[in-house]
Coordinates of C-alpha atoms in Angstrom, one line a residue:
M30 CA 6.7 -16.2 -82.8
P31 CA 10.4 -16.1 -81.6
R32 CA 10.9 -15.6 -77.8
Q33 CA 12.5 -12.4 -76.6
P34 CA 15.8 -12.8 -74.8
T35 CA 15.7 -12.4 -71.1
E36 CA 17.6 -9.8 -69.2
Q37 CA 20.0 -12.5 -68.0
Q38 CA 20.6 -13.7 -71.5
L39 CA 21.3 -10.2 -72.7
R40 CA 23.8 -9.6 -69.9
R41 CA 25.5 -12.9 -70.6
D42 CA 25.7 -12.1 -74.3
K43 CA 27.2 -8.7 -73.6
R44 CA 29.8 -10.2 -71.2
D45 CA 30.7 -12.9 -73.7
E46 CA 31.0 -10.4 -76.5
K47 CA 33.3 -8.2 -74.4
T48 CA 35.4 -11.3 -73.5
L49 CA 35.8 -12.3 -77.2
V50 CA 36.7 -8.8 -78.3
D51 CA 39.2 -8.3 -75.4
A52 CA 40.8 -11.6 -76.2
S53 CA 41.0 -10.7 -79.9
W54 CA 42.9 -7.5 -79.1
A55 CA 45.2 -9.2 -76.6
L56 CA 46.0 -11.8 -79.3
R57 CA 46.7 -9.1 -81.8
R58 CA 49.1 -7.4 -79.4
L59 CA 50.8 -10.8 -78.7
T60 CA 51.0 -11.6 -82.4
D61 CA 52.5 -8.2 -83.2
K62 CA 55.1 -8.7 -80.5
R63 CA 55.9 -12.3 -81.5
F64 CA 55.5 -12.1 -85.3
Y65 CA 58.0 -14.8 -86.3
H66 CA 58.2 -18.3 -87.8
G67 CA 55.2 -17.6 -90.1
Q68 CA 52.7 -17.9 -87.3
G69 CA 51.3 -14.4 -87.7
A70 CA 48.8 -15.1 -90.5
T71 CA 47.2 -18.0 -88.5
L72 CA 46.9 -15.9 -85.3
Y73 CA 45.4 -12.9 -87.1
A74 CA 42.8 -15.3 -88.6
V75 CA 41.9 -16.4 -85.0
C76 CA 41.5 -12.7 -84.1
E77 CA 39.1 -12.4 -87.0
V78 CA 37.1 -15.4 -85.8
L79 CA 36.8 -14.0 -82.3
D80 CA 35.7 -10.6 -83.6
R81 CA 33.1 -12.0 -85.9
A82 CA 31.7 -14.3 -83.2
A83 CA 31.5 -11.3 -80.9
L84 CA 29.4 -9.4 -83.5
D85 CA 26.7 -12.2 -83.6
I86 CA 27.2 -13.7 -80.1
S87 CA 23.5 -14.4 -79.6
D88 CA 23.4 -16.4 -82.8
V89 CA 26.4 -18.6 -82.1
N90 CA 25.8 -22.2 -81.3
P91 CA 26.1 -22.8 -77.5
H92 CA 28.9 -25.5 -78.0
V93 CA 30.8 -23.2 -80.4
R94 CA 30.4 -20.3 -78.0
S95 CA 31.8 -22.3 -75.2
C96 CA 34.8 -23.4 -77.3
L97 CA 35.5 -19.8 -78.4
L98 CA 35.3 -18.6 -74.8
R99 CA 37.9 -21.2 -73.8
V100 CA 40.1 -20.0 -76.6
A101 CA 39.6 -16.4 -75.3
Q102 CA 40.5 -17.5 -71.7
A103 CA 43.7 -19.1 -73.0
V104 CA 44.6 -16.0 -74.9
V105 CA 44.1 -13.8 -71.9
Q106 CA 46.1 -16.1 -69.7
D107 CA 49.0 -16.1 -72.3
A108 CA 48.8 -12.3 -72.5
R109 CA 49.0 -12.0 -68.7
I110 CA 52.0 -14.3 -68.5
D111 CA 53.7 -12.3 -71.3
A112 CA 53.1 -9.1 -69.3
G113 CA 54.5 -10.7 -66.1
E114 CA 51.1 -10.7 -64.4
D115 CA 49.4 -13.5 -62.4
P116 CA 47.6 -15.8 -65.0
S117 CA 45.4 -17.2 -62.3
K118 CA 43.3 -14.0 -62.1
G119 CA 39.8 -14.2 -63.6
L120 CA 39.0 -13.3 -67.2
V121 CA 39.6 -9.7 -68.4

């Protein structure tokens, strides 16, 4: 019988889901703003990966999840730099 997720796991899943979705939207805005040199299609594909991972966050392999969260953090930092904000602030 599969184990039920703990309250802590559910909170972490929800937080990670929000991080991935927020990063996806930030990347979309950056891509729309910077759409040049043929990079748009690749960046929009990354948005799709972040969105899909967020939908099934509890089923994502822990290593892959960690990698996706690092990508999300880099996107958020880039968006903050682009907006003239302090990139050293915490995630979203």
